[in-house]
Amino acid sequence: MASATIDHLVSFVIFLGAILLFMNLFGQTIQTAVIYQEHKTIAAKASDLLDSILLNSGTPSDWGRLNCTPTGFGLQDPEFTQYRLSPYSLMRLEPAVGEPIYYDPTESYYSNITIGDRNFLLMPNDLSLNYSFVTELLGVNGTYGFQLNLDPIISVSVNETHSANPLVLNLKVVGTGFPLVNATVAYCFLKVGSNGVTPYYASIFDTTVTDATGTVDINFSDVADDDSYAFIAYASVGGLVGVGYYERTNDQEQYVIPFIDSFEEGRLLLAHSYDVHIFDNPASAVFYNATFVLMSEDFTLRDMFVAAGQVDKIVYGQGSDQAFQYMDIPTCNPGILVITYHTNNGDGVVLMPWGMNSLAFSVNFGINGAASQNQEWVSTDSRIVLVGGVAYQAMLSLWSYQGRQVVG
């Protein structure tokens, strides 16, 4: 009798253990199914949100060209359909990386996109759209977090392989992991010089073609080791376009820094580098002139004088009435502002894109990528887009702030 009772108790304990084990496994299966469904929902949301950003122009549709604050967010170029983005709307996105720059004469902060030492895109904060404001316009504030990255598909790298007489620049055109053979390369070369305090430049516009390895050497005569210059190249093949550029300057401390002052009027503010970097130096002047380089519909380049090639100056020093100057962009089309300058230390050149595509700047908007690594699940989706004819890959990373994990 006692033996039978013990057997029943053991059997009952085993039965309860089996039930508990089954319930635990079943619970994990349910949690896994729920999480899978949530991940699927996030993936679908990422696709929908990316298309919503890329396939509408926002409100008003031309907000990228204006000084206004949009009431609806979208990056599509209002003059086109499909995945063609406005190069101006992209300029107004506050970058996810890079410290803002404070400029004391205007008592303003500027969002900072600087590539290399002399390629600037500096936007006043009151004209930039920050991440939190855009999440409100998109209706995902507090629910989802995201980062939007746009990177050029075609890379055009430029390297100086011989410094003078002749100057030799090697171009390499690469697509997504492979060289682009027989790509047409239209380029602009501006050699900087000065006559006393007056800077000037000589420009060369020409085209060439890459070889079977996707490279090409371009030679320029009458260029000395201490000459400053700027080189800009657009490579095109199969309707896709990439951009490359290279500059060499003598004066590494004194130069012109362009700030965007007004989109609607196409007005820039040109500042002395000492006023931006707060160097403790005596009064000095930077003499400059400028040209605007355009890419035509056949992907060749041409220049437009700014202020008829007028030479002006910016003076650094206490009480200076020329601490900065204003300059107007002479066209509503995307292009590159090339500022050549002369100081008491030498010559130099500065580039600024008018339209994000002009120098193929990348776009990093949203929460810094490092923050997304701490999320339980991040869904990504991508599209191929055109920005003013330049091919980009647009990738959206999206995560939910209501994520769950399987509890064992």
XYZ file of C-alpha atoms in Angstrom:
408
model
C 0.000 0.000 0.000
C 2.777 2.390 0.950
C 4.674 1.458 -2.198
C 1.655 2.260 -4.405
C 1.195 5.626 -2.696
C 4.814 6.513 -3.284
C 4.509 5.513 -6.926
C 1.459 7.755 -7.307
C 3.246 10.691 -5.673
C 6.290 10.261 -7.905
C 4.091 10.028 -10.970
C 2.180 13.140 -9.907
C 5.409 15.096 -9.382
C 6.695 14.002 -12.790
C 3.350 14.988 -14.338
C 3.475 18.441 -12.742
C 7.069 18.871 -13.878
C 6.098 17.924 -17.429
C 3.215 20.411 -17.375
C 5.465 23.189 -16.058
C 8.143 22.386 -18.642
C 5.560 22.381 -21.417
C 4.096 25.695 -20.228
C 7.577 27.240 -20.156
C 8.408 25.999 -23.652
C 4.996 27.042 -24.926
C 5.439 30.477 -23.346
C 8.798 30.929 -25.036
C 7.267 29.883 -28.353
C 4.491 32.455 -27.923
C 7.020 35.161 -27.004
C 9.170 34.259 -30.006
C 6.133 34.455 -32.285
C 5.152 37.827 -30.830
C 8.683 39.181 -31.247
C 8.860 37.845 -34.810
C 5.627 39.658 -35.593
C 6.986 42.854 -34.027
C 10.171 42.560 -36.086
C 8.098 42.041 -39.213
C 6.061 45.127 -38.321
C 9.256 47.190 -37.860
C 10.583 45.976 -41.227
C 7.337 46.951 -42.945
C 7.407 50.326 -41.160
C 10.993 50.909 -42.309
C 10.015 50.294 -45.943
C 6.930 52.513 -45.699
C 8.792 55.287 -43.885
C 11.661 55.267 -46.378
C 9.252 55.555 -49.305
C 7.331 58.281 -47.492
C 10.550 60.283 -47.139
C 11.815 59.682 -50.671
C 8.574 59.830 -52.683
C 7.045 63.071 -51.456
C 8.375 66.627 -51.462
C 6.969 67.785 -48.143
C 4.894 70.895 -47.502
C 5.496 73.314 -49.102
C 6.951 71.258 -51.931
C 9.853 73.690 -52.496
C 10.759 74.137 -48.815
C 14.360 73.169 -49.611
C 14.823 76.371 -51.615
C 13.122 78.598 -49.031
C 13.912 79.929 -45.574
C 10.627 78.626 -44.192
C 9.972 75.788 -41.745
C 8.109 72.954 -43.519
C 4.868 71.575 -42.138
C 5.328 68.248 -43.930
C 8.581 66.368 -44.467
C 9.818 64.787 -47.692
C 12.988 64.898 -49.782
C 11.717 64.288 -53.320
C 12.629 66.918 -55.890
C 9.317 68.716 -56.635
C 10.282 69.009 -60.312
C 10.532 65.223 -60.769
C 8.861 61.965 -59.815
C 10.108 58.592 -58.538
C 13.327 58.404 -56.540
C 14.817 61.775 -57.450
C 15.701 63.914 -54.453
C 16.101 67.645 -53.988
C 19.770 68.597 -53.541
C 18.638 71.650 -51.543
C 16.359 69.834 -49.087
C 19.285 67.547 -48.240
C 21.409 70.598 -47.409
C 18.935 71.649 -44.718
C 19.188 68.414 -42.705
C 21.174 68.795 -39.500
C 24.000 66.214 -39.634
C 24.116 63.396 -37.093
C 27.872 63.864 -36.659
C 30.094 66.919 -36.432
C 30.171 69.691 -33.856
C 28.324 72.928 -34.727
C 30.411 76.032 -35.383
C 29.814 79.288 -33.522
C 30.538 82.512 -35.417
C 30.797 85.453 -33.045
C 30.121 88.374 -35.465
C 26.629 86.986 -36.204
C 26.193 85.376 -32.738
C 24.919 82.246 -34.484
C 25.616 78.514 -34.580
C 25.998 76.670 -37.871
C 25.647 72.967 -38.581
C 28.962 71.639 -39.773
C 29.650 69.405 -42.760
C 33.344 69.732 -43.578
C 35.092 67.242 -45.857
C 38.872 67.488 -45.688
C 40.374 70.874 -44.865
C 38.774 73.147 -47.451
C 35.380 71.723 -48.435
C 32.648 73.396 -46.399
C 28.884 73.214 -46.074
C 27.873 75.363 -43.094
C 24.168 75.944 -42.475
C 22.669 78.279 -39.829
C 20.895 76.277 -37.151
C 17.682 78.260 -37.551
C 17.458 77.040 -41.174
C 18.431 73.433 -40.384
C 15.898 70.723 -39.589
C 16.866 68.719 -36.530
C 16.008 65.098 -35.861
C 13.368 65.622 -33.167
C 11.422 68.074 -35.340
C 11.459 65.701 -38.318
C 10.233 62.761 -36.183
C 7.236 64.892 -35.204
C 6.474 65.694 -38.839
C 6.754 61.986 -39.708
C 4.581 60.927 -36.761
C 7.168 58.565 -35.206
C 8.266 60.704 -32.262
C 8.623 58.530 -29.150
C 7.638 55.362 -31.048
C 10.486 54.723 -33.478
C 14.049 55.911 -33.817
C 15.916 56.049 -37.130
C 19.002 57.063 -39.028
C 18.976 57.983 -42.716
C 22.218 57.648 -44.686
C 22.778 58.637 -48.307
C 26.114 57.698 -49.836
C 27.321 58.071 -53.447
C 27.297 54.829 -55.417
C 30.169 55.831 -57.702
C 33.432 56.795 -56.026
C 35.927 59.018 -57.842
C 39.233 59.121 -55.966
C 41.911 61.643 -56.979
C 45.570 61.330 -56.006
C 48.554 63.481 -56.850
C 51.237 61.138 -58.233
C 53.639 63.852 -59.462
C 53.679 67.294 -57.873
C 54.992 69.540 -60.644
C 56.079 70.030 -64.252
C 54.031 68.203 -65.105
C 51.501 67.846 -62.324
C 50.013 64.355 -62.623
C 46.663 63.478 -61.071
C 45.490 59.869 -61.027
C 41.735 59.254 -61.081
C 40.136 55.966 -60.132
C 36.419 55.453 -60.772
C 34.781 52.633 -58.800
C 31.203 51.439 -58.553
C 29.889 49.015 -55.960
C 33.115 47.039 -55.599
C 34.317 47.089 -59.203
C 36.133 49.606 -61.445
C 34.129 51.453 -64.097
C 35.707 50.914 -67.496
C 35.430 53.547 -70.249
C 33.748 56.049 -67.970
C 33.648 59.587 -69.367
C 35.406 62.044 -67.051
C 34.659 65.764 -67.385
C 36.996 67.857 -65.272
C 37.806 71.404 -64.226
C 41.309 72.461 -63.169
C 41.877 75.866 -61.543
C 45.427 77.006 -60.888
C 45.679 79.799 -58.306
C 48.136 82.684 -58.530
C 48.486 86.276 -57.348
C 49.766 89.604 -58.597
C 50.825 91.398 -55.455
C 47.692 91.188 -53.291
C 45.372 90.321 -56.161
C 44.498 86.626 -56.498
C 43.671 85.173 -59.887
C 43.224 81.758 -61.397
C 43.570 80.063 -64.757
C 40.977 77.406 -65.562
C 41.083 74.353 -67.825
C 37.968 72.398 -68.818
C 38.302 69.111 -70.664
C 37.134 65.490 -70.846
C 38.875 62.122 -70.860
C 38.024 58.408 -70.514
C 39.077 55.756 -67.983
C 41.006 52.687 -69.124
C 40.351 48.965 -68.581
C 41.197 49.319 -64.879
C 38.864 52.262 -64.319
C 41.745 54.722 -63.945
C 43.207 57.603 -65.937
C 46.189 59.939 -65.488
C 45.718 63.639 -66.276
C 48.775 65.854 -66.786
C 49.028 69.633 -66.320
C 52.091 71.562 -67.422
C 53.435 74.819 -65.925
C 52.489 73.840 -62.372
C 55.164 74.356 -59.705
C 55.527 72.546 -56.373
C 54.289 75.589 -54.446
C 51.316 76.384 -56.705
C 47.837 76.056 -55.246
C 45.054 74.529 -57.315
C 41.633 72.878 -57.280
C 40.579 69.921 -59.379
C 36.958 68.752 -59.813
C 35.900 65.753 -61.898
C 32.540 64.207 -62.821
C 32.655 60.600 -64.034
C 29.649 59.211 -65.903
C 28.839 55.779 -67.293
C 25.489 54.228 -68.148
C 23.651 57.321 -66.923
C 25.233 57.147 -63.443
C 27.435 60.007 -62.243
C 30.070 60.282 -59.508
C 32.162 63.213 -58.290
C 35.780 63.548 -57.184
C 37.909 66.545 -56.188
C 41.318 67.506 -54.879
C 42.892 70.739 -53.645
C 46.399 71.917 -52.790
C 46.929 75.109 -50.787
C 49.909 77.038 -49.388
C 48.363 78.929 -46.458
C 46.898 76.465 -43.960
C 45.741 79.049 -41.388
C 44.344 82.089 -43.199
C 41.540 81.435 -45.647
C 37.902 82.178 -46.451
C 35.120 80.184 -44.786
C 31.713 80.411 -46.524
C 28.524 80.281 -44.443
C 25.044 80.008 -45.961
C 23.059 83.073 -44.939
C 19.843 82.826 -46.978
C 18.481 80.073 -49.208
C 15.809 82.159 -50.884
C 18.249 84.880 -51.902
C 21.190 82.536 -52.531
C 23.287 84.664 -50.193
C 26.508 83.545 -48.517
C 28.516 85.101 -45.721
C 32.291 84.871 -46.233
C 34.313 84.889 -43.013
C 37.991 85.040 -42.079
C 39.225 81.714 -40.670
C 40.783 83.471 -37.653
C 37.325 84.640 -36.546
C 36.022 81.072 -36.691
C 38.942 79.218 -35.132
C 39.720 81.988 -32.597
C 43.424 82.223 -33.310
C 45.398 84.755 -31.271
C 47.010 86.548 -34.183
C 47.598 90.113 -35.317
C 45.343 91.766 -37.873
C 45.507 90.236 -41.328
C 43.629 90.311 -44.603
C 42.525 87.619 -47.037
C 42.014 88.786 -50.635
C 39.722 86.602 -52.698
C 37.677 86.168 -55.841
C 35.282 83.417 -56.841
C 33.785 81.427 -59.670
C 30.784 79.119 -59.783
C 31.221 75.794 -61.578
C 28.132 74.199 -63.149
C 27.559 70.714 -64.481
C 25.567 70.842 -67.717
C 23.048 68.250 -68.862
C 25.707 66.381 -70.862
C 27.851 66.161 -67.693
C 30.463 68.642 -68.897
C 31.593 71.532 -66.695
C 31.603 75.282 -67.203
C 32.171 78.255 -64.923
C 30.259 81.428 -64.124
C 32.015 84.445 -62.664
C 30.670 85.643 -59.320
C 30.430 89.447 -59.145
C 32.200 89.609 -62.513
C 35.385 88.182 -61.007
C 35.632 91.092 -58.549
C 38.495 90.897 -56.033
C 37.514 91.677 -52.444
C 38.991 91.166 -49.001
C 38.136 90.084 -45.460
C 40.090 91.640 -42.598
C 40.711 90.028 -39.230
C 41.397 92.412 -36.346
C 39.844 94.428 -33.554
C 37.226 96.860 -34.806
C 37.483 95.785 -38.434
C 34.568 96.900 -40.609
C 35.313 94.088 -43.067
C 35.148 91.103 -40.710
C 32.954 89.387 -43.276
C 31.484 89.981 -46.717
C 28.300 88.870 -48.454
C 28.185 87.105 -51.812
C 25.249 85.973 -53.947
C 25.094 82.695 -55.862
C 24.421 83.734 -59.502
C 22.080 80.853 -60.397
C 19.346 78.648 -58.985
C 21.040 75.512 -60.352
C 23.309 73.238 -58.300
C 27.021 73.807 -58.654
C 30.273 74.406 -56.803
C 31.491 77.722 -55.465
C 35.270 77.934 -55.904
C 36.901 80.676 -53.819
C 40.540 81.442 -54.620
C 42.427 83.607 -52.139
C 45.763 85.268 -51.368
C 47.312 86.085 -47.981
C 50.696 87.244 -46.770
C 51.605 83.542 -46.406
C 50.559 82.308 -49.833
C 47.588 81.286 -51.933
C 44.807 78.783 -51.598
C 41.387 77.579 -52.653
C 38.112 76.679 -50.899
C 35.178 74.661 -52.282
C 31.523 74.799 -51.240
C 28.663 72.829 -52.830
C 25.435 74.593 -53.701
C 23.266 71.516 -53.724
C 24.419 68.410 -51.845
C 25.155 66.479 -55.044
C 27.661 68.982 -56.455
C 30.534 67.561 -54.417
C 28.778 64.239 -53.700
C 28.686 64.909 -49.968
C 27.224 62.052 -47.942
C 24.158 62.620 -45.753
C 23.951 61.248 -42.197
C 20.721 62.305 -40.531
C 19.024 61.059 -37.396
C 20.404 59.366 -34.303
C 24.111 58.590 -34.406
C 24.737 55.070 -35.688
C 26.457 54.012 -32.442
C 23.180 54.481 -30.546
C 21.367 51.971 -32.769
C 23.803 49.220 -31.719
C 22.182 49.146 -28.280
C 18.754 48.344 -29.722
C 17.209 44.864 -29.520
C 16.305 44.906 -33.230
C 17.180 47.274 -36.058
C 15.547 46.917 -39.460
C 17.187 48.389 -42.567
C 15.908 49.101 -46.042
C 17.513 50.860 -48.989
C 16.747 52.469 -52.345
C 18.822 53.733 -55.265
C 18.116 57.430 -55.812
C 19.334 60.279 -57.990
C 20.285 63.644 -56.551
C 20.742 66.115 -59.369
C 21.950 63.294 -61.629
C 24.415 61.869 -59.079
C 23.596 58.312 -57.984
C 23.212 57.649 -54.244
C 22.165 54.721 -52.099
C 19.607 55.780 -49.490
C 19.519 53.486 -46.435
C 17.145 53.804 -43.482
C 17.819 52.075 -40.169
C 14.713 51.875 -37.952
C 14.073 50.511 -34.467
C 11.175 50.512 -32.020
C 11.338 51.959 -28.524
C 8.850 49.281 -27.417
C 10.988 46.228 -28.216
C 10.779 42.954 -26.263
C 13.100 40.047 -25.566
C 12.483 36.346 -25.044
C 12.533 35.451 -21.350
C 13.817 31.917 -20.696
